[in-house]
């Protein structure tokens, strides 16, 4: 088959582009390193429980377009994700909210703190911790110190290997402090999970005869970029190459290695039920808790089995492509220096007009699934 488009990676970025172009009768070849579709959203069933192999993936979006597009490939069920944090021998709601304040402070002090917060930011506001820390009101400042110390400081150091001051402020702003009793991890219009899981969604998305997928293939084995342009199997390739892998890898680390954080995800099977919430965070010091959070998958399900459970514990570590643990580049590390190196790679990529960079790795950005789908729809419509 002659291919109009080669897509590297069968995660959300690559699969959405492949689906959209195949619907316009383009012949698409997908090269996927792993032996399955879905990228990091891949899930599989074990003992009746759907396990997310690469860590917990909860779907949430405000985009009607993204929700309607994906609804062609799956039915959904409503799922509101709630997270608890283990703080000073208590379990309190995360994002930290008024209920968390009530749990952590005496009643009169809690009232004073809530009043001061509302006066400064307004009722129901969502305030990033780094904003809260700038307050000059002594009550707000005391609370900010408490929340920073007990929720953000050590979790962020464990997760990123950097302090909250060193990493881009947008990272901690993903989990704001809530000036209300509202719980739930997300505020989006749609908070749903695919009825038969993500892998089933992907399989349906990719079932066109115009799409060929080769599994267990690193694109670097078949694709090369040189002064003459893009080559596939040693021959010039004039179609579009949609690349969703890591950009430093594509250019053989010519400008150096882009830093990523990885995870050692430890899966355990237990009897009964392990914890109350689907995810429980452990924001304490690494010496006390060397992991960040534990997710119990059966709490994601519409009908939870009672007798058995699977939990994932997340131990963050630096990405190292050659190591036994930590060899998956999960999170781009958002700092000014890293952005600069990334932009230099993008300059190199501009020599190849038919190379399209898309996705969390290729764009070196901390995107959620819905943002990737939105970007992929846009890219495909312009191809
Ligand atoms: P990926 O899913 O990483 O897919 C890239 C694919 O490309 C992979 O399958 C990889 O094997 C393949 N590939 C890479 N290089 C090559 C190569 N050289 N040759 C061949 N194949 C290659 N988002 C949410 O919205 N909600 C969540 O709850 C959520 N939880 C997350 C939890 C964790 C632990 C992580 C790491 C991410 C989470 N995300 C979540 C983000 C979500 O995983 C990403 O937004 C999404 O997976 C990005 O899709 P992608 O296609 O860009 O990348
Ligand atoms: N965070 C934290 N403590 C928490 C939860 C989050 O410090 O209890 C910070 C941490 O820096 C984390 C970021 O907020 O990396 C974003 O959290 P989120 O839960 O969105 O991370 P993800 O699910 O993407 O790993």
Short mmCIF file of C-alpha atoms and ligand atoms in Angstrom, two decimals:
data_model
loop_
_atom_site.label_atom_id
_atom_site.label_comp_id
_atom_site.label_asym_id
_atom_site.label_seq_id
_atom_site.Cartn_x
_atom_site.Cartn_y
_atom_site.Cartn_z
CA UNK A 1 0.00 0.00 0.00
CA UNK A 2 1.14 3.58 -0.69
CA UNK A 3 0.56 5.72 2.36
CA UNK A 4 -0.62 9.32 2.29
CA UNK A 5 0.23 9.77 5.95
CA UNK A 6 2.49 8.05 8.45
CA UNK A 7 1.54 8.49 12.09
CA UNK A 8 4.00 7.66 14.85
CA UNK A 9 2.19 6.63 18.03
CA UNK A 10 -1.30 5.21 18.63
CA UNK A 11 -2.21 7.36 21.66
CA UNK A 12 -4.96 9.97 21.51
CA UNK A 13 -2.89 12.33 19.34
CA UNK A 14 -2.00 9.79 16.65
CA UNK A 15 -5.26 7.85 16.72
CA UNK A 16 -7.54 10.88 16.32
CA UNK A 17 -5.52 12.18 13.37
CA UNK A 18 -5.50 8.70 11.79
CA UNK A 19 -9.27 8.34 12.23
CA UNK A 20 -10.05 11.78 10.80
CA UNK A 21 -7.81 11.33 7.74
CA UNK A 22 -8.97 7.78 7.07
CA UNK A 23 -12.55 9.11 6.99
CA UNK A 24 -11.39 11.38 4.15
CA UNK A 25 -10.11 8.27 2.34
CA UNK A 26 -6.43 8.90 3.08
CA UNK A 27 -4.27 5.80 3.49
CA UNK A 28 -2.69 5.91 6.95
CA UNK A 29 0.12 3.83 8.41
CA UNK A 30 0.52 3.92 12.21
CA UNK A 31 3.84 2.85 13.72
CA UNK A 32 3.52 2.01 17.41
CA UNK A 33 6.38 1.00 19.65
CA UNK A 34 4.18 -0.87 22.10
CA UNK A 35 2.11 -3.93 21.33
CA UNK A 36 -1.22 -2.15 21.81
CA UNK A 37 -3.22 0.99 20.97
CA UNK A 38 -4.19 3.75 23.40
CA UNK A 39 -0.84 5.21 24.41
CA UNK A 40 -0.79 5.97 28.11
CA UNK A 41 -4.59 5.67 28.29
CA UNK A 42 -4.41 1.91 27.54
CA UNK A 43 -6.42 -0.27 29.95
CA UNK A 44 -7.03 -4.01 30.33
CA UNK A 45 -9.29 -6.23 32.40
CA UNK A 46 -8.06 -8.48 35.18
CA UNK A 47 -10.39 -10.36 37.57
CA UNK A 48 -13.26 -8.18 36.34
CA UNK A 49 -11.44 -4.93 37.14
CA UNK A 50 -10.29 -2.49 34.48
CA UNK A 51 -6.67 -1.55 35.19
CA UNK A 52 -4.95 1.46 33.59
CA UNK A 53 -1.53 0.07 32.81
CA UNK A 54 0.24 3.45 32.71
CA UNK A 55 -1.55 5.10 35.65
CA UNK A 56 -5.07 6.35 36.36
CA UNK A 57 -6.84 8.18 33.52
CA UNK A 58 -10.03 10.06 34.32
CA UNK A 59 -11.82 11.71 31.43
CA UNK A 60 -13.02 15.29 31.93
CA UNK A 61 -13.65 18.11 29.47
CA UNK A 62 -15.56 21.33 28.93
CA UNK A 63 -15.51 20.84 25.18
CA UNK A 64 -18.80 19.76 23.55
CA UNK A 65 -16.85 19.11 20.37
CA UNK A 66 -14.40 16.69 22.00
CA UNK A 67 -17.15 14.90 23.92
CA UNK A 68 -19.35 14.52 20.83
CA UNK A 69 -16.46 13.37 18.67
CA UNK A 70 -15.37 10.64 21.12
CA UNK A 71 -19.00 9.59 21.68
CA UNK A 72 -18.93 8.04 18.19
CA UNK A 73 -16.61 5.37 19.59
CA UNK A 74 -17.92 4.74 23.08
CA UNK A 75 -20.84 5.02 25.43
CA UNK A 76 -20.03 6.65 28.76
CA UNK A 77 -21.02 6.53 32.39
CA UNK A 78 -20.89 9.47 34.77
CA UNK A 79 -17.94 9.40 37.10
CA UNK A 80 -16.97 12.17 39.55
CA UNK A 81 -13.41 11.77 40.74
CA UNK A 82 -12.85 12.52 44.44
CA UNK A 83 -9.41 12.58 46.04
CA UNK A 84 -8.43 12.46 49.69
CA UNK A 85 -5.10 13.59 51.09
CA UNK A 86 -3.33 12.06 54.09
CA UNK A 87 -2.37 15.12 56.11
CA UNK A 88 -1.27 15.09 59.74
CA UNK A 89 -2.91 11.72 60.46
CA UNK A 90 -6.22 12.83 58.89
CA UNK A 91 -7.72 12.23 55.47
CA UNK A 92 -9.06 15.48 54.02
CA UNK A 93 -10.51 16.47 50.63
CA UNK A 94 -8.05 17.45 47.88
CA UNK A 95 -8.27 20.05 46.33
CA UNK A 96 -8.01 21.58 49.79
CA UNK A 97 -11.41 23.18 50.46
CA UNK A 98 -13.50 24.51 53.35
CA UNK A 99 -14.18 20.95 54.55
CA UNK A 100 -10.41 20.40 54.64
CA UNK A 101 -10.04 23.59 56.72
CA UNK A 102 -12.72 22.36 59.15
CA UNK A 103 -10.85 19.03 59.42
CA UNK A 104 -7.47 20.64 60.13
CA UNK A 105 -8.28 23.60 62.42
CA UNK A 106 -10.32 24.31 65.58
CA UNK A 107 -13.80 25.65 64.84
CA UNK A 108 -13.13 29.32 65.73
CA UNK A 109 -9.86 29.44 63.80
CA UNK A 110 -11.46 27.68 60.82
CA UNK A 111 -14.22 30.34 60.74
CA UNK A 112 -11.68 33.14 60.85
CA UNK A 113 -9.66 31.62 58.00
CA UNK A 114 -12.70 31.04 55.79
CA UNK A 115 -13.94 34.61 56.38
CA UNK A 116 -10.52 36.06 55.53
CA UNK A 117 -10.29 33.97 52.36
CA UNK A 118 -13.74 35.00 51.12
CA UNK A 119 -13.01 38.64 51.88
CA UNK A 120 -9.84 38.56 49.82
CA UNK A 121 -10.82 36.36 46.84
CA UNK A 122 -14.62 36.06 46.91
CA UNK A 123 -16.87 33.11 47.68
CA UNK A 124 -16.35 29.98 45.52
CA UNK A 125 -13.04 31.25 44.12
CA UNK A 126 -10.38 28.72 43.09
CA UNK A 127 -6.99 30.09 44.07
CA UNK A 128 -3.67 28.57 43.01
CA UNK A 129 -1.43 27.92 46.02
CA UNK A 130 1.35 30.14 44.63
CA UNK A 131 -1.16 33.03 44.47
CA UNK A 132 -2.41 32.36 47.98
CA UNK A 133 1.14 32.55 49.27
CA UNK A 134 1.43 36.14 48.05
CA UNK A 135 -1.38 37.38 50.30
CA UNK A 136 -0.53 40.02 52.90
CA UNK A 137 -3.45 39.17 55.13
CA UNK A 138 -1.88 37.34 58.11
CA UNK A 139 -4.74 34.80 58.36
CA UNK A 140 -4.65 33.98 54.65
CA UNK A 141 -0.89 33.81 54.79
CA UNK A 142 -0.93 31.39 57.71
CA UNK A 143 -3.36 29.16 55.85
CA UNK A 144 -1.26 29.37 52.67
CA UNK A 145 1.80 28.26 54.62
CA UNK A 146 -0.13 25.36 56.11
CA UNK A 147 -1.50 24.18 52.76
CA UNK A 148 1.82 24.65 51.01
CA UNK A 149 3.72 22.72 53.66
CA UNK A 150 1.18 19.91 53.99
CA UNK A 151 -0.19 19.51 50.46
CA UNK A 152 2.17 20.94 47.84
CA UNK A 153 5.74 21.24 49.04
CA UNK A 154 6.84 17.62 49.34
CA UNK A 155 4.39 16.14 46.81
CA UNK A 156 5.81 18.49 44.18
CA UNK A 157 9.40 17.68 45.14
CA UNK A 158 8.66 13.98 44.92
CA UNK A 159 6.74 14.27 41.65
CA UNK A 160 9.12 16.58 39.79
CA UNK A 161 12.47 16.40 41.58
CA UNK A 162 12.13 20.21 41.75
CA UNK A 163 10.64 22.66 44.24
CA UNK A 164 7.26 24.29 43.62
CA UNK A 165 9.16 27.54 43.00
CA UNK A 166 11.37 25.93 40.32
CA UNK A 167 8.60 24.33 38.29
CA UNK A 168 6.20 26.39 36.16
CA UNK A 169 3.42 27.79 38.37
CA UNK A 170 0.81 26.29 36.01
CA UNK A 171 1.70 22.85 37.36
CA UNK A 172 0.55 23.40 40.96
CA UNK A 173 -2.30 25.62 39.69
CA UNK A 174 -3.90 22.45 38.26
CA UNK A 175 -5.03 21.71 41.82
CA UNK A 176 -6.24 25.04 43.27
CA UNK A 177 -7.43 25.77 46.81
CA UNK A 178 -11.23 25.92 46.76
CA UNK A 179 -13.05 28.62 48.74
CA UNK A 180 -16.18 26.53 49.16
CA UNK A 181 -17.34 23.12 50.37
CA UNK A 182 -17.49 21.81 46.81
CA UNK A 183 -15.54 18.58 46.51
CA UNK A 184 -14.48 16.55 43.46
CA UNK A 185 -11.12 16.81 41.69
CA UNK A 186 -12.43 18.42 38.49
CA UNK A 187 -14.98 21.10 37.64
CA UNK A 188 -15.56 20.22 33.98
CA UNK A 189 -18.94 20.02 32.29
CA UNK A 190 -18.35 16.39 31.26
CA UNK A 191 -16.87 14.01 33.85
CA UNK A 192 -17.30 10.55 32.40
CA UNK A 193 -15.56 7.25 31.76
CA UNK A 194 -15.81 5.10 28.61
CA UNK A 195 -18.25 2.27 29.29
CA UNK A 196 -16.01 -0.55 28.10
CA UNK A 197 -12.74 1.26 28.76
CA UNK A 198 -10.25 3.30 26.73
CA UNK A 199 -8.76 0.40 24.78
CA UNK A 200 -12.18 -0.53 23.39
CA UNK A 201 -12.71 3.12 22.43
CA UNK A 202 -9.40 3.17 20.54
CA UNK A 203 -10.08 -0.13 18.77
CA UNK A 204 -13.35 1.23 17.43
CA UNK A 205 -11.72 4.50 16.43
CA UNK A 206 -9.04 2.72 14.41
CA UNK A 207 -11.06 0.04 12.66
CA UNK A 208 -11.08 1.64 9.17
CA UNK A 209 -9.64 -0.33 6.23
CA UNK A 210 -7.67 2.81 5.40
CA UNK A 211 -5.62 2.41 8.58
CA UNK A 212 -2.77 -0.09 8.94
CA UNK A 213 -1.09 -0.41 12.33
CA UNK A 214 2.30 -1.99 12.89
CA UNK A 215 2.92 -2.81 16.55
CA UNK A 216 6.24 -3.30 18.26
CA UNK A 217 7.98 -0.98 15.80
CA UNK A 218 10.07 1.98 16.82
CA UNK A 219 9.59 4.55 14.07
CA UNK A 220 13.31 5.26 14.15
CA UNK A 221 13.87 1.85 12.55
CA UNK A 222 11.93 2.84 9.42
CA UNK A 223 12.05 6.61 9.29
CA UNK A 224 15.05 8.87 8.91
CA UNK A 225 15.40 12.63 8.57
CA UNK A 226 18.34 13.95 6.58
CA UNK A 227 19.33 16.85 4.33
CA UNK A 228 17.12 15.49 1.54
CA UNK A 229 14.03 15.30 3.72
CA UNK A 230 12.02 12.51 5.34
CA UNK A 231 12.75 8.94 4.30
CA UNK A 232 10.61 5.88 4.91
CA UNK A 233 12.31 2.53 4.37
CA UNK A 234 15.19 4.45 2.80
CA UNK A 235 12.93 6.06 0.14
CA UNK A 236 11.89 9.75 0.11
CA UNK A 237 8.46 10.15 1.75
CA UNK A 238 6.42 13.05 0.42
CA UNK A 239 3.26 12.50 2.46
CA UNK A 240 2.72 13.93 5.95
CA UNK A 241 4.55 12.46 8.92
CA UNK A 242 2.57 13.01 12.12
CA UNK A 243 4.99 12.42 14.95
CA UNK A 244 3.66 12.03 18.52
CA UNK A 245 6.81 10.66 20.18
CA UNK A 246 9.62 12.51 21.95
CA UNK A 247 11.27 15.18 19.83
CA UNK A 248 14.78 14.73 21.24
CA UNK A 249 14.62 11.04 20.30
CA UNK A 250 13.57 11.90 16.74
CA UNK A 251 16.70 14.03 16.34
CA UNK A 252 18.99 11.50 18.04
CA UNK A 253 19.47 13.83 21.06
CA UNK A 254 21.47 16.17 18.84
CA UNK A 255 20.85 19.16 21.16
CA UNK A 256 20.85 17.10 24.36
CA UNK A 257 18.22 15.08 26.22
CA UNK A 258 14.96 16.79 27.15
CA UNK A 259 14.15 16.00 30.80
CA UNK A 260 11.01 14.01 31.60
CA UNK A 261 9.68 12.56 34.82
CA UNK A 262 8.75 8.95 34.95
CA UNK A 263 6.89 6.71 37.38
CA UNK A 264 7.45 3.34 38.90
CA UNK A 265 3.85 2.14 39.07
CA UNK A 266 3.53 -0.74 41.51
CA UNK A 267 0.40 -2.85 41.03
CA UNK A 268 -0.90 -4.96 43.93
CA UNK A 269 -3.84 -7.30 44.27
CA UNK A 270 -5.65 -7.38 47.62
CA UNK A 271 -8.78 -8.80 49.14
CA UNK A 272 -11.74 -6.57 49.94
CA UNK A 273 -11.35 -2.83 49.67
CA UNK A 274 -8.12 -0.92 50.29
CA UNK A 275 -9.15 2.73 50.68
CA UNK A 276 -12.19 5.00 50.74
CA UNK A 277 -11.53 7.25 47.71
CA UNK A 278 -10.49 6.19 44.20
CA UNK A 279 -7.26 8.14 44.66
CA UNK A 280 -5.60 9.03 47.95
CA UNK A 281 -2.62 11.40 47.95
CA UNK A 282 0.32 11.20 50.34
CA UNK A 283 1.83 14.70 50.27
CA UNK A 284 4.21 14.04 53.19
CA UNK A 285 8.00 13.98 53.02
CA UNK A 286 9.71 11.35 50.90
CA UNK A 287 11.27 9.81 54.03
CA UNK A 288 7.75 9.14 55.36
CA UNK A 289 5.98 8.30 52.07
CA UNK A 290 8.31 7.69 49.09
CA UNK A 291 5.27 7.69 46.77
CA UNK A 292 2.74 10.39 45.78
CA UNK A 293 -0.61 8.64 45.51
CA UNK A 294 -2.47 5.34 45.51
CA UNK A 295 -5.33 4.62 43.14
CA UNK A 296 -7.83 1.81 43.68
CA UNK A 297 -9.24 0.96 40.28
CA UNK A 298 -12.50 -0.65 41.28
CA UNK A 299 -13.76 2.71 42.58
CA UNK A 300 -13.76 3.92 38.95
CA UNK A 301 -16.27 1.23 37.99
CA UNK A 302 -20.04 1.48 37.66
CA UNK A 303 -20.49 -1.75 39.62
CA UNK A 304 -17.63 -2.39 42.03
CA UNK A 305 -16.75 -6.00 42.85
CA UNK A 306 -16.69 -6.45 46.64
CA UNK A 307 -14.23 -9.28 47.18
CA UNK A 308 -11.11 -8.27 45.29
CA UNK A 309 -9.15 -5.13 44.48
CA UNK A 310 -6.18 -3.77 42.51
CA UNK A 311 -4.20 -0.73 43.59
CA UNK A 312 -1.50 1.27 41.85
CA UNK A 313 1.11 3.11 43.94
CA UNK A 314 3.03 5.85 42.09
CA UNK A 315 6.73 6.28 42.85
CA UNK A 316 8.06 9.19 40.75
CA UNK A 317 11.60 9.09 39.39
CA UNK A 318 13.65 10.76 36.68
CA UNK A 319 13.22 9.39 33.19
CA UNK A 320 16.14 7.31 31.96
CA UNK A 321 15.63 5.55 28.65
CA UNK A 322 18.20 2.87 29.50
CA UNK A 323 17.07 2.10 33.05
CA UNK A 324 14.97 -0.87 34.07
CA UNK A 325 12.57 1.39 36.01
CA UNK A 326 11.62 4.86 34.83
CA UNK A 327 12.13 4.24 31.12
CA UNK A 328 8.80 5.76 30.05
CA UNK A 329 8.81 9.55 29.50
CA UNK A 330 5.49 10.32 31.24
CA UNK A 331 5.72 14.02 32.11
CA UNK A 332 7.63 16.82 30.30
CA UNK A 333 9.38 18.90 32.96
CA UNK A 334 8.19 22.46 32.53
CA UNK A 335 11.05 24.89 33.23
CA UNK A 336 12.46 27.82 31.22
CA UNK A 337 15.69 25.99 30.37
CA UNK A 338 13.86 22.91 29.14
CA UNK A 339 11.48 25.04 27.07
CA UNK A 340 14.46 26.66 25.43
CA UNK A 341 15.98 23.33 24.43
CA UNK A 342 12.58 22.18 23.16
CA UNK A 343 12.21 25.33 21.03
CA UNK A 344 15.63 24.70 19.50
CA UNK A 345 14.46 21.22 18.51
CA UNK A 346 11.34 22.77 16.96
CA UNK A 347 13.61 25.01 14.88
CA UNK A 348 15.36 21.87 13.59
CA UNK A 349 12.00 20.32 12.79
CA UNK A 350 11.07 23.31 10.63
CA UNK A 351 13.49 22.02 7.96
CA UNK A 352 10.88 19.33 7.24
CA UNK A 353 7.66 21.00 6.04
CA UNK A 354 5.78 17.67 5.96
CA UNK A 355 6.65 16.86 9.61
CA UNK A 356 3.81 17.55 12.04
CA UNK A 357 4.50 17.50 15.78
CA UNK A 358 1.53 16.64 17.95
CA UNK A 359 0.90 15.29 21.45
CA UNK A 360 2.22 15.44 24.98
CA UNK A 361 5.71 14.26 24.05
CA UNK A 362 6.20 15.89 20.66
CA UNK A 363 4.87 19.23 21.93
CA UNK A 364 6.58 18.82 25.32
CA UNK A 365 3.48 20.05 27.14
CA UNK A 366 1.46 18.84 30.11
CA UNK A 367 -1.77 18.21 28.17
CA UNK A 368 -4.78 16.29 29.42
CA UNK A 369 -6.48 13.82 27.09
CA UNK A 370 -9.24 16.21 26.02
CA UNK A 371 -6.75 18.94 25.01
CA UNK A 372 -4.85 16.43 22.89
CA UNK A 373 -8.07 15.31 21.18
CA UNK A 374 -9.00 18.94 20.51
CA UNK A 375 -5.57 19.70 19.05
CA UNK A 376 -5.59 16.53 16.94
CA UNK A 377 -9.01 17.39 15.49
CA UNK A 378 -7.74 20.84 14.57
CA UNK A 379 -4.50 19.54 13.01
CA UNK A 380 -6.33 16.90 10.98
CA UNK A 381 -8.82 19.45 9.65
CA UNK A 382 -5.88 21.52 8.32
CA UNK A 383 -4.13 18.60 6.60
P1 LIG B 1 0.73 9.00 24.53
O1 LIG B 1 -0.53 8.52 25.15
O2 LIG B 1 1.97 8.98 25.36
O3 LIG B 1 0.96 8.21 23.19
C1 LIG B 1 2.17 8.26 22.45
C2 LIG B 1 2.37 6.92 21.78
O4 LIG B 1 3.46 7.02 20.88
C3 LIG B 1 2.74 5.82 22.77
O5 LIG B 1 1.87 4.71 22.60
C4 LIG B 1 4.18 5.47 22.43
O6 LIG B 1 4.47 4.10 22.60
C5 LIG B 1 4.24 5.87 20.97
N1 LIG B 1 5.59 6.22 20.51
C6 LIG B 1 6.40 7.17 21.02
N2 LIG B 1 7.57 7.21 20.35
C7 LIG B 1 7.49 6.27 19.39
C8 LIG B 1 8.37 5.84 18.36
N3 LIG B 1 9.60 6.39 18.20
N4 LIG B 1 7.97 4.84 17.54
C9 LIG B 1 6.76 4.27 17.69
N5 LIG B 1 5.87 4.65 18.64
C10 LIG B 1 6.23 5.64 19.47
N6 LIG B 1 -5.12 13.01 31.15
C11 LIG B 1 -6.41 13.21 31.49
O7 LIG B 1 -7.16 13.87 30.75
N7 LIG B 1 -6.92 12.66 32.65
C12 LIG B 1 -6.16 11.92 33.50
O8 LIG B 1 -6.64 11.45 34.53
C13 LIG B 1 -4.79 11.70 33.15
N8 LIG B 1 -4.01 10.97 33.95
C14 LIG B 1 -2.71 10.76 33.61
C15 LIG B 1 -1.92 9.97 34.46
C16 LIG B 1 -0.61 9.75 34.13
C17 LIG B 1 0.24 8.90 35.06
C18 LIG B 1 -0.05 10.31 32.95
C19 LIG B 1 1.39 10.09 32.59
C20 LIG B 1 -0.83 11.08 32.10
C21 LIG B 1 -2.16 11.31 32.42
N9 LIG B 1 -2.99 12.05 31.57
C22 LIG B 1 -4.30 12.27 31.93
C23 LIG B 1 -2.49 12.62 30.31
C24 LIG B 1 -2.71 11.69 29.12
O9 LIG B 1 -1.98 10.49 29.33
C25 LIG B 1 -2.19 12.38 27.87
O10 LIG B 1 -2.87 13.60 27.66
C26 LIG B 1 -2.41 11.54 26.62
O11 LIG B 1 -2.03 10.22 26.80
C27 LIG B 1 -1.58 12.14 25.51
O12 LIG B 1 -1.75 11.40 24.33
P2 LIG B 1 -0.56 11.33 23.29
O13 LIG B 1 -1.08 10.59 22.13
O14 LIG B 1 0.01 12.69 23.08
O15 LIG B 1 0.61 10.53 24.03
N1 LIG B 2 0.00 18.56 43.72
C1 LIG B 2 0.48 18.56 45.01
N2 LIG B 2 -0.21 17.87 45.97
C2 LIG B 2 -1.34 17.18 45.70
C3 LIG B 2 -1.83 17.19 44.38
C4 LIG B 2 -1.12 17.87 43.41
O1 LIG B 2 1.52 19.14 45.28
O2 LIG B 2 -1.92 16.58 46.63
C5 LIG B 2 0.76 19.33 42.70
C6 LIG B 2 1.95 18.52 42.16
O3 LIG B 2 2.97 19.43 41.80
C7 LIG B 2 1.35 17.87 40.95
C8 LIG B 2 0.48 19.00 40.40
O4 LIG B 2 -0.06 19.62 41.58
O5 LIG B 2 2.34 17.46 40.03
C9 LIG B 2 -0.64 18.59 39.47
O6 LIG B 2 -1.41 17.58 40.11
P1 LIG B 2 -2.34 16.60 39.26
O7 LIG B 2 -3.13 15.80 40.23
O8 LIG B 2 -3.07 17.36 38.23
O9 LIG B 2 -1.23 15.68 38.57
P2 LIG B 2 -1.40 14.49 37.49
O10 LIG B 2 -2.71 13.82 37.76
O11 LIG B 2 -1.32 15.14 36.16
O12 LIG B 2 -0.21 13.63 37.80
#
